[in-house]
CSV table of C-alpha atoms in Angstrom, one decimal:
chain,number,residue,atom,x,y,z
A,1,MET,CA,25.9,22.4,-134.2
A,2,LYS,CA,27.8,21.4,-131.0
A,3,PHE,CA,26.7,18.4,-129.0
A,4,GLU,CA,27.9,16.9,-125.7
A,5,ILE,CA,27.0,13.5,-124.3
A,6,THR,CA,26.4,13.3,-120.6
A,7,LYS,CA,28.5,10.7,-118.8
A,8,SER,CA,25.7,9.3,-116.7
A,9,PRO,CA,22.9,7.4,-118.5
A,10,HIS,CA,19.3,8.1,-117.6
A,11,MET,CA,16.3,5.7,-117.2
A,12,PHE,CA,13.4,7.2,-119.2
A,13,ARG,CA,9.7,6.5,-119.8
A,14,ALA,CA,8.0,8.3,-122.6
A,15,GLY,CA,4.6,8.1,-124.3
A,16,THR,CA,3.8,7.3,-128.0
A,17,VAL,CA,1.9,8.3,-131.2
A,18,ALA,CA,1.4,6.1,-134.2
A,19,SER,CA,-0.2,5.7,-137.6
A,20,ASP,CA,0.5,3.7,-140.8
A,21,LYS,CA,-1.6,1.4,-143.0
A,22,GLN,CA,-1.0,-1.6,-140.7
A,23,VAL,CA,-2.9,-0.1,-137.7
A,24,GLY,CA,-5.7,-1.7,-135.7
A,25,VAL,CA,-6.7,-4.7,-133.7
A,26,ASP,CA,-6.2,-8.2,-135.1
A,27,ARG,CA,-8.5,-10.4,-133.1
A,28,LYS,CA,-7.6,-13.6,-134.8
A,29,SER,CA,-4.0,-13.3,-133.9
A,30,ASN,CA,-4.4,-11.3,-130.6
A,31,VAL,CA,-2.3,-8.5,-131.9
A,32,ILE,CA,-2.6,-4.7,-131.6
A,33,ARG,CA,-0.9,-3.6,-134.8
A,34,GLY,CA,0.9,-0.3,-135.4
A,35,TYR,CA,0.5,1.1,-132.0
A,36,ALA,CA,2.6,4.1,-131.2
A,37,VAL,CA,5.9,3.5,-129.3
A,38,ALA,CA,7.6,6.9,-129.5
A,39,GLU,CA,7.1,10.1,-131.4
A,40,GLU,CA,9.6,12.7,-132.8
A,41,GLY,CA,9.5,15.9,-130.7
A,42,ARG,CA,9.7,17.1,-127.1
A,43,THR,CA,8.3,15.4,-124.1
A,44,LYS,CA,5.4,16.9,-122.2
A,45,THR,CA,7.6,17.5,-119.2
A,46,PRO,CA,9.3,20.9,-119.9
A,47,GLY,CA,13.1,20.6,-120.5
A,48,ARG,CA,13.2,16.8,-120.0
A,49,GLY,CA,14.3,15.9,-123.5
A,50,GLU,CA,13.5,15.4,-127.1
A,51,PHE,CA,13.3,12.5,-129.6
A,52,ASP,CA,14.7,13.2,-133.0
A,53,LEU,CA,14.8,10.8,-136.0
A,54,GLU,CA,18.1,9.4,-134.9
A,55,SER,CA,16.6,8.6,-131.5
A,56,LEU,CA,13.7,6.7,-133.2
A,57,GLU,CA,16.1,4.9,-135.5
A,58,THR,CA,18.1,3.7,-132.5
A,59,LEU,CA,15.1,2.5,-130.7
A,60,LYS,CA,13.9,0.6,-133.8
A,61,LYS,CA,17.3,-1.1,-134.1
A,62,LEU,CA,17.4,-2.0,-130.4
A,63,GLY,CA,13.7,-3.2,-130.5
A,64,ASN,CA,14.3,-5.5,-133.6
A,65,ALA,CA,17.7,-6.9,-132.2
A,66,ASP,CA,15.9,-9.4,-130.0
A,67,PRO,CA,13.9,-11.9,-132.0
A,68,ARG,CA,11.7,-12.5,-129.0
A,69,GLY,CA,10.7,-8.9,-129.0
A,70,VAL,CA,10.5,-6.2,-126.3
A,71,ARG,CA,8.5,-6.8,-123.1
A,72,ILE,CA,5.0,-5.2,-122.8
A,73,ARG,CA,3.5,-4.7,-119.4
A,74,PHE,CA,0.1,-3.4,-118.0
A,75,GLN,CA,1.3,-0.1,-116.5
A,76,HIS,CA,4.8,0.6,-115.2
A,77,PRO,CA,6.2,-1.1,-112.0
A,78,SER,CA,6.2,1.1,-108.9
A,79,MET,CA,8.2,1.4,-105.7
A,80,SER,CA,5.9,-1.2,-104.0
A,81,ASP,CA,5.2,-3.3,-107.1
A,82,ASP,CA,7.9,-5.0,-109.2
A,83,GLY,CA,5.5,-5.6,-112.1
A,84,LEU,CA,5.2,-9.3,-111.7
A,85,GLY,CA,1.8,-10.4,-113.0
A,86,LYS,CA,1.5,-7.4,-115.3
A,87,PHE,CA,3.2,-9.1,-118.3
A,88,MET,CA,1.1,-8.6,-121.4
A,89,GLY,CA,3.3,-9.9,-124.3
A,90,ARG,CA,6.0,-8.8,-126.7
A,91,ALA,CA,6.4,-5.8,-129.1
A,92,LYS,CA,7.7,-6.8,-132.5
A,93,ASN,CA,8.2,-5.4,-136.0
A,94,PHE,CA,9.4,-2.0,-135.0
A,95,ARG,CA,9.1,0.5,-137.9
A,96,ILE,CA,9.0,4.3,-138.6
A,97,ASP,CA,6.5,6.2,-140.6
A,98,LYS,CA,5.7,9.9,-141.0
A,99,ARG,CA,2.5,11.8,-140.4
A,100,GLU,CA,1.8,15.5,-140.4
A,101,GLY,CA,5.6,16.1,-140.7
A,102,ARG,CA,6.5,14.0,-137.6
A,103,HIS,CA,8.2,10.7,-137.5
A,104,ILE,CA,6.5,8.0,-135.4
A,105,LEU,CA,8.0,4.7,-134.1
A,106,ARG,CA,5.4,1.9,-134.3
A,107,ALA,CA,5.3,-1.7,-133.3
A,108,ASP,CA,2.9,-4.7,-133.1
A,109,ALA,CA,1.8,-5.7,-129.6
A,110,HIS,CA,1.5,-9.6,-129.6
A,111,ILE,CA,-0.6,-10.4,-126.5
A,112,ASP,CA,0.6,-13.4,-124.6
A,113,LYS,CA,-1.8,-16.3,-124.0
A,114,THR,CA,-1.5,-15.7,-120.2
A,115,ALA,CA,-2.8,-12.2,-120.6
A,116,MET,CA,-5.9,-13.6,-122.4
A,117,GLU,CA,-7.0,-15.6,-119.3
A,118,PRO,CA,-9.3,-14.1,-116.7
A,119,GLY,CA,-7.7,-12.9,-113.5
A,120,PRO,CA,-7.6,-14.8,-110.2
A,121,ASP,CA,-10.6,-12.8,-109.0
A,122,GLY,CA,-12.6,-13.6,-112.0
A,123,SER,CA,-12.0,-10.2,-113.7
A,124,LYS,CA,-11.8,-9.8,-117.4
A,125,ALA,CA,-8.6,-10.8,-119.1
A,126,ARG,CA,-6.3,-7.8,-119.5
A,127,GLY,CA,-5.4,-8.7,-123.1
A,128,ALA,CA,-9.0,-8.8,-124.1
A,129,TYR,CA,-9.7,-5.6,-122.2
A,130,LEU,CA,-7.0,-3.7,-124.0
A,131,MET,CA,-8.0,-4.9,-127.4
A,132,ASP,CA,-11.6,-3.9,-126.7
A,133,LEU,CA,-10.5,-0.6,-125.5
A,134,ALA,CA,-8.3,0.0,-128.5
A,135,GLU,CA,-11.3,-0.6,-130.8
A,136,SER,CA,-14.0,1.3,-128.8
A,137,ASP,CA,-11.9,4.2,-127.4
A,138,PRO,CA,-8.3,4.4,-128.6
A,139,GLY,CA,-7.8,7.7,-126.8
A,140,ALA,CA,-8.3,6.1,-123.4
A,141,PHE,CA,-4.7,4.9,-123.1
A,142,GLN,CA,-1.3,5.3,-124.5
A,143,SER,CA,2.1,3.5,-124.4
A,144,SER,CA,5.3,4.5,-122.7
A,145,VAL,CA,8.9,3.3,-123.4
A,146,VAL,CA,11.3,2.3,-120.6
A,147,ILE,CA,14.9,2.9,-121.8
A,148,THR,CA,18.4,3.7,-120.6
A,149,THR,CA,19.6,6.8,-122.5
A,150,ASP,CA,22.4,9.3,-122.8
A,151,LYS,CA,21.4,12.9,-123.4
A,152,LEU,CA,23.0,15.3,-126.0
A,153,GLU,CA,23.1,18.8,-124.5
A,154,ARG,CA,22.6,21.5,-127.1
A,155,GLU,CA,23.4,25.1,-127.5
A,156,PRO,CA,20.6,27.7,-127.0
A,157,ASP,CA,18.5,28.6,-130.1
A,158,GLU,CA,19.1,31.8,-132.0
A,159,ASP,CA,16.9,33.7,-129.5
A,160,GLY,CA,19.0,32.5,-126.6
A,161,ASN,CA,16.3,30.0,-125.3
A,162,ARG,CA,17.5,26.8,-123.7
A,163,ARG,CA,16.7,23.7,-125.9
A,164,PRO,CA,16.0,20.4,-124.2
A,165,PRO,CA,18.7,17.6,-124.8
A,166,LEU,CA,18.3,14.9,-127.4
A,167,PHE,CA,17.9,11.3,-126.3
A,168,ARG,CA,20.5,8.8,-127.4
A,169,PRO,CA,19.0,5.4,-126.2
A,170,THR,CA,21.5,2.6,-125.2
A,171,LYS,CA,19.0,0.0,-123.8
A,172,PHE,CA,15.4,-0.8,-124.6
A,173,TRP,CA,13.9,-2.4,-121.5
A,174,ALA,CA,10.1,-2.4,-122.1
A,175,THR,CA,7.2,-0.6,-123.7
A,176,ASP,CA,4.2,-0.5,-121.4
A,177,PHE,CA,0.5,0.4,-121.7
A,178,VAL,CA,-0.3,3.3,-119.4
A,179,ASP,CA,-3.0,6.0,-118.8
A,180,GLU,CA,-0.9,8.8,-120.3
A,181,GLY,CA,2.7,8.9,-121.5
A,182,ASP,CA,5.1,11.9,-121.4
A,183,ALA,CA,5.8,12.2,-125.1
A,184,VAL,CA,2.2,11.5,-126.4
A,185,HIS,CA,0.2,13.9,-128.6
A,186,GLY,CA,-2.6,11.5,-129.6
A,187,ASP,CA,-4.2,8.2,-128.8
A,188,ILE,CA,-2.7,4.7,-128.8
A,189,PHE,CA,-2.6,4.9,-132.6
A,190,SER,CA,-1.9,8.6,-133.0
A,191,SER,CA,-4.3,8.7,-136.0
A,192,GLU,CA,-5.7,11.9,-137.6
A,193,GLU,CA,-9.2,11.0,-136.6
A,194,SER,CA,-8.2,10.9,-132.9
A,195,LEU,CA,-7.1,14.5,-133.1
A,196,ASP,CA,-10.4,15.6,-134.7
A,197,GLU,CA,-12.2,13.9,-131.9
A,198,PHE,CA,-10.0,15.8,-129.4
A,199,PHE,CA,-11.4,19.1,-130.8
A,200,GLU,CA,-15.0,18.0,-130.9
A,201,GLY,CA,-17.4,19.9,-128.8
A,202,SER,CA,-16.9,23.2,-130.5
A,203,ALA,CA,-19.2,24.6,-133.2
A,204,ARG,CA,-16.1,25.0,-135.4
A,205,ARG,CA,-13.6,22.1,-135.2
A,206,LEU,CA,-9.9,23.1,-135.8
A,207,PRO,CA,-8.2,21.2,-138.6
A,208,SER,CA,-5.6,18.7,-137.1
A,209,LYS,CA,-2.7,20.3,-139.0
A,210,ILE,CA,-3.5,23.7,-137.4
A,211,ALA,CA,-3.8,22.1,-134.0
A,212,LEU,CA,-0.5,20.3,-134.4
A,213,ALA,CA,1.3,23.4,-135.7
A,214,ALA,CA,-0.1,25.4,-132.8
A,215,SER,CA,1.0,22.8,-130.3
A,216,GLN,CA,4.5,22.6,-131.7
A,217,TYR,CA,4.9,26.4,-131.8
A,218,LEU,CA,3.8,26.7,-128.1
A,219,ASP,CA,6.2,23.9,-127.2
A,220,GLN,CA,9.0,25.8,-128.9
A,221,ILE,CA,8.4,29.3,-127.2
A,222,PHE,CA,7.6,27.8,-123.8
A,223,PRO,CA,10.0,24.9,-123.5
A,224,ASP,CA,10.5,25.1,-119.7
A,225,SER,CA,7.6,27.2,-118.5
A,226,ASP,CA,5.2,26.2,-115.8
A,227,ARG,CA,1.5,25.5,-116.5
A,228,GLU,CA,0.5,28.8,-114.9
A,229,VAL,CA,2.8,30.8,-117.2
A,230,VAL,CA,1.6,29.1,-120.4
A,231,GLU,CA,-2.0,29.3,-119.3
A,232,SER,CA,-1.7,33.0,-118.5
A,233,ARG,CA,0.0,33.9,-121.7
A,234,PHE,CA,-2.4,31.8,-123.8
A,235,ASN,CA,-5.4,33.4,-122.2
A,236,ALA,CA,-4.0,36.9,-122.6
A,237,PHE,CA,-3.5,36.3,-126.3
A,238,ARG,CA,-7.1,34.8,-126.6
A,239,ASP,CA,-8.5,37.9,-124.9
A,240,ARG,CA,-6.5,40.4,-127.1
A,241,TYR,CA,-7.5,38.5,-130.2
A,242,LEU,CA,-11.2,38.4,-129.4
A,243,LEU,CA,-11.2,42.1,-128.5
A,244,ARG,CA,-9.4,43.1,-131.7
A,245,ARG,CA,-11.7,41.0,-133.9
A,246,TYR,CA,-15.1,41.5,-132.3
A,247,GLY,CA,-14.6,44.7,-130.2
A,248,SER,CA,-15.5,45.5,-126.6
A,249,ALA,CA,-19.3,45.3,-127.2
A,250,GLU,CA,-19.2,41.5,-127.4
A,251,PHE,CA,-16.1,40.9,-125.3
A,252,SER,CA,-14.9,43.1,-122.5
A,253,ILE,CA,-11.6,42.5,-120.7
A,254,GLU,CA,-12.6,44.6,-117.8
A,255,PRO,CA,-16.4,44.4,-117.1
A,256,GLU,CA,-18.1,47.5,-115.7
A,257,ASP,CA,-18.5,47.8,-112.0
A,258,PRO,CA,-22.0,47.0,-111.1
A,259,GLY,CA,-21.8,49.3,-108.1
A,260,MET,CA,-22.7,48.7,-104.4
A,261,ASP,CA,-26.3,48.2,-103.1
A,262,GLN,CA,-27.6,50.0,-100.1
A,263,GLU,CA,-27.5,47.0,-97.9
A,264,THR,CA,-23.8,46.5,-98.6
A,265,LYS,CA,-23.1,50.2,-97.9
A,266,ASP,CA,-24.9,50.1,-94.6
A,267,ALA,CA,-23.0,47.0,-93.6
A,268,LEU,CA,-19.7,48.7,-94.6
A,269,ASN,CA,-20.5,51.8,-92.6
A,270,LYS,CA,-21.3,49.7,-89.5
A,271,THR,CA,-18.0,47.9,-90.0
A,272,ASN,CA,-16.2,51.2,-90.2
A,273,GLU,CA,-17.9,52.5,-87.1
A,274,ALA,CA,-16.9,49.4,-85.2
A,275,LEU,CA,-13.3,49.7,-86.3
A,276,GLU,CA,-13.2,53.3,-85.2
A,277,SER,CA,-14.6,52.4,-81.8
A,278,LEU,CA,-12.1,49.6,-81.5
A,279,ALA,CA,-9.3,52.0,-82.4
A,280,LYS,CA,-10.4,54.6,-79.8
A,281,SER,CA,-10.8,51.9,-77.1
A,282,THR,CA,-7.3,50.6,-77.9
A,283,THR,CA,-5.8,54.1,-77.8
A,284,GLU,CA,-7.4,54.7,-74.3
A,285,LYS,CA,-6.1,51.3,-73.0
A,286,LEU,CA,-2.6,52.0,-74.3
A,287,SER,CA,-2.7,55.4,-72.6
A,288,GLU,CA,-3.7,53.8,-69.3
A,289,LEU,CA,-1.1,51.2,-69.7
A,290,THR,CA,1.6,53.8,-70.3
A,291,GLU,CA,0.5,55.7,-67.2
A,292,LEU,CA,0.7,52.6,-65.1
A,293,ILE,CA,4.1,51.8,-66.4
A,294,SER,CA,5.4,55.3,-65.6
A,295,GLN,CA,3.9,55.2,-62.1
A,296,ASP,CA,5.5,51.7,-61.5
A,297,ARG,CA,8.9,53.0,-62.6
A,298,ALA,CA,8.6,56.1,-60.3
A,299,GLU,CA,7.6,53.8,-57.3
A,300,ARG,CA,10.5,51.5,-58.1
A,301,LYS,CA,12.9,54.4,-58.3
A,302,ALA,CA,11.7,55.8,-54.9
A,303,GLU,CA,12.0,52.3,-53.4
A,304,LEU,CA,15.6,52.1,-54.7
A,305,SER,CA,16.4,55.6,-53.3
A,306,ALA,CA,15.0,54.8,-49.9
A,307,SER,CA,17.0,51.5,-49.9
A,308,GLU,CA,20.2,53.4,-50.6
A,309,ARG,CA,19.5,56.0,-47.9
A,310,ALA,CA,18.8,53.3,-45.3
A,311,SER,CA,22.0,51.5,-46.3
A,312,GLU,CA,24.0,54.7,-45.9
A,313,ILE,CA,22.5,55.6,-42.6
A,314,THR,CA,23.1,52.2,-41.3
A,315,GLY,CA,26.8,52.3,-42.4
A,316,ILE,CA,27.4,55.7,-40.8
A,317,CYS,CA,25.9,54.5,-37.5
A,318,GLU,CA,28.0,51.3,-37.5
A,319,MET,CA,31.2,53.4,-38.2
A,320,SER,CA,30.6,55.9,-35.4
A,321,GLY,CA,30.0,53.5,-32.6
A,322,CYS,CA,28.0,56.0,-30.6
A,323,VAL,CA,24.5,55.3,-31.6
A,324,GLU,CA,21.9,54.3,-29.0
A,325,LYS,CA,19.7,51.2,-29.5
A,326,GLY,CA,16.8,51.7,-31.9
A,327,GLU,CA,18.2,55.2,-32.9
A,328,ALA,CA,19.3,54.1,-36.4
A,329,ALA,CA,15.8,52.6,-37.2
A,330,LYS,CA,14.2,55.8,-36.0
A,331,TRP,CA,16.3,57.9,-38.3
A,332,ILE,CA,15.6,55.5,-41.2
A,333,ALA,CA,11.9,55.7,-40.6
A,334,ASP,CA,12.0,59.6,-40.6
A,335,ASP,CA,11.7,60.5,-44.3
A,336,LYS,CA,12.9,64.1,-43.5
A,337,MET,CA,16.2,62.8,-41.9
A,338,SER,CA,18.9,62.5,-44.6
A,339,ALA,CA,22.2,60.7,-44.3
A,340,GLY,CA,24.0,64.0,-44.1
A,341,ASP,CA,21.9,65.0,-41.0
A,342,VAL,CA,22.8,61.8,-39.4
A,343,ARG,CA,26.4,62.2,-40.1
A,344,LYS,CA,26.4,65.7,-38.5
A,345,ILE,CA,24.7,64.4,-35.3
A,346,LEU,CA,27.1,61.6,-34.9
A,347,PHE,CA,30.0,63.9,-35.7
A,348,GLY,CA,29.0,66.2,-32.8
A,349,ARG,CA,28.8,63.3,-30.5
A,350,MET,CA,32.2,62.0,-31.4
A,351,CYS,CA,33.7,65.4,-31.0
A,352,GLU,CA,32.3,65.8,-27.5
A,353,LYS,CA,33.6,62.3,-26.7
A,354,ASN,CA,37.1,63.0,-28.0
A,355,LYS,CA,37.6,66.7,-27.1
A,356,PRO,CA,41.4,67.4,-27.4
A,357,VAL,CA,43.7,68.8,-24.6
A,358,GLY,CA,44.4,72.5,-24.9
A,359,ASP,CA,41.2,73.3,-26.6
A,360,ASP,CA,41.2,77.0,-25.6
A,361,LYS,CA,44.7,77.6,-27.0
A,362,SER,CA,43.7,75.8,-30.2
A,363,ASP,CA,40.6,78.0,-30.5
A,364,LYS,CA,42.6,81.2,-29.9
A,365,PHE,CA,45.1,80.1,-32.6
A,366,SER,CA,42.3,79.3,-35.0
A,367,THR,CA,40.7,82.7,-34.4
A,368,LYS,CA,43.9,84.5,-35.3
A,369,LYS,CA,44.3,82.4,-38.5
A,370,ALA,CA,40.7,83.0,-39.7
A,371,ALA,CA,41.6,86.5,-40.6
A,372,ARG,CA,44.2,85.4,-43.0
A,373,ASP,CA,42.5,82.3,-44.3
A,374,GLU,CA,38.8,81.6,-43.6
A,375,ASN,CA,39.3,77.9,-44.4
A,376,GLU,CA,42.2,77.5,-42.0
A,377,LYS,CA,39.8,77.1,-39.0
A,378,PHE,CA,37.9,74.3,-40.8
A,379,ARG,CA,41.2,72.5,-41.6
A,380,GLN,CA,42.2,72.8,-38.0
A,381,GLU,CA,38.9,71.3,-36.9
A,382,TYR,CA,39.3,68.5,-39.2
A,383,ALA,CA,42.8,67.8,-38.1
A,384,GLU,CA,41.8,67.7,-34.5
A,385,HIS,CA,39.4,64.8,-35.2
A,386,GLN,CA,40.8,63.4,-38.3
A,387,SER,CA,40.6,59.8,-37.2
A,388,ILE,CA,36.9,60.2,-36.5
A,389,HIS,CA,36.2,61.8,-39.9
A,390,GLU,CA,38.1,59.1,-41.7
A,391,GLN,CA,36.1,56.5,-39.8
A,392,LEU,CA,32.9,58.2,-41.0
A,393,GLY,CA,34.3,58.3,-44.6
A,394,VAL,CA,34.4,62.2,-44.7
A,395,SER,CA,37.3,63.8,-46.6
A,396,ILE,CA,38.7,67.2,-45.7
A,397,ASP,CA,37.2,68.8,-48.8
A,398,ARG,CA,33.8,67.5,-47.9
A,399,TYR,CA,34.1,68.7,-44.3
A,400,ILE,CA,35.2,72.2,-45.3
A,401,ALA,CA,32.4,72.5,-47.8
A,402,GLU,CA,29.8,71.4,-45.2
A,403,ARG,CA,31.2,73.8,-42.6
A,404,ARG,CA,31.3,76.8,-45.0
A,405,GLU,CA,27.6,76.0,-45.8
A,406,GLU,CA,26.8,76.0,-42.1
A,407,GLU,CA,28.6,79.3,-41.6
A,408,GLY,CA,26.8,80.9,-44.6
A,409,LEU,CA,29.9,81.2,-46.6
A,410,PRO,CA,30.0,80.6,-50.3
A,411,VAL,CA,31.0,77.0,-51.1
A,412,GLN,CA,34.3,76.9,-53.1
A,413,GLU,CA,34.9,74.6,-55.9
A,414,SER,CA,37.9,73.0,-54.0
A,415,ALA,CA,37.5,73.9,-50.4
A,416,ALA,CA,40.9,72.3,-49.5
A,417,ALA,CA,42.9,74.4,-52.0
């Protein structure tokens, strides 16, 4: 088997089990004898770690090394409480015995005289309280060790399941009395009777050996599983076992559907009708909203087109320089007047204003050319007033196309060609 020791030590607190012949409360000496300090096996917290016999032997050696014993406190210190005032006494005579196939580290808790005095508020002495509790109800509390330990990482088992590391203690700080310890499987003494009491309340009590074996087996097959997983698997096994043994007459995994009463059916029908009405209303509202959106888009588009038309007419008027006051606004207000119409009007005015010399000869020349090339006349017209056309932003191709359209001639793809 291959082991590796982690470099960083870990502080650890674990519960206990116990049981040998020297077990019980010694009132005369104020000693709780044979209480459980640590037990062979895995801790309750999945994957945290495991005590083996070597771990317990090391703790026994560390515990007996100091003749004064190991400190005992009433509960662990917390983030806001350093433990001062909780001192109970010293643990001595560490020893190991074996019960139900498991090794148990035990010790004797020697209660200090200060713990046998009443508290400042007049409460019962903690030492007397713990001895009374150990006699009347030993399952009401447990012990927990506080140690510094290395951990031996182990290879997975033969089924490939991860095994928790083994503890290798290096320092034994304290053993405290607590409500519940992490590695505890019984009461403060871990006696067989306490396990029997644990299973009381049933018509048939399980023998403690069977209970321990079942607990150990569950710990092995679910070492790192959450509570929900173990509970689900355990309940599923229980259901299958009862069904196989007693049949479905006494135990049914899936109880029969009792059906639905008329009142529930009526309520369900009303709910369905309300949902259908709501869906219809929602559809109608969505349709109205879609129509409003489409209408708004059309209006915005029309506004944009009107704005562009007004800008174009204004630009043509400014470039021509022959528009009377208020005439541009009049044309813009007239929805039937396009920018092209305005351009033609202004072009005529500019031509009259800038009529070239020798117009008759030019017309005679143009008439002769028209027989050979029907576009020549339009080119000549453009050339005669080229500066005006350029001012208005009209190219020769555009001018020829518009003139051909006016003359009822087919518009060519490239009129200037």
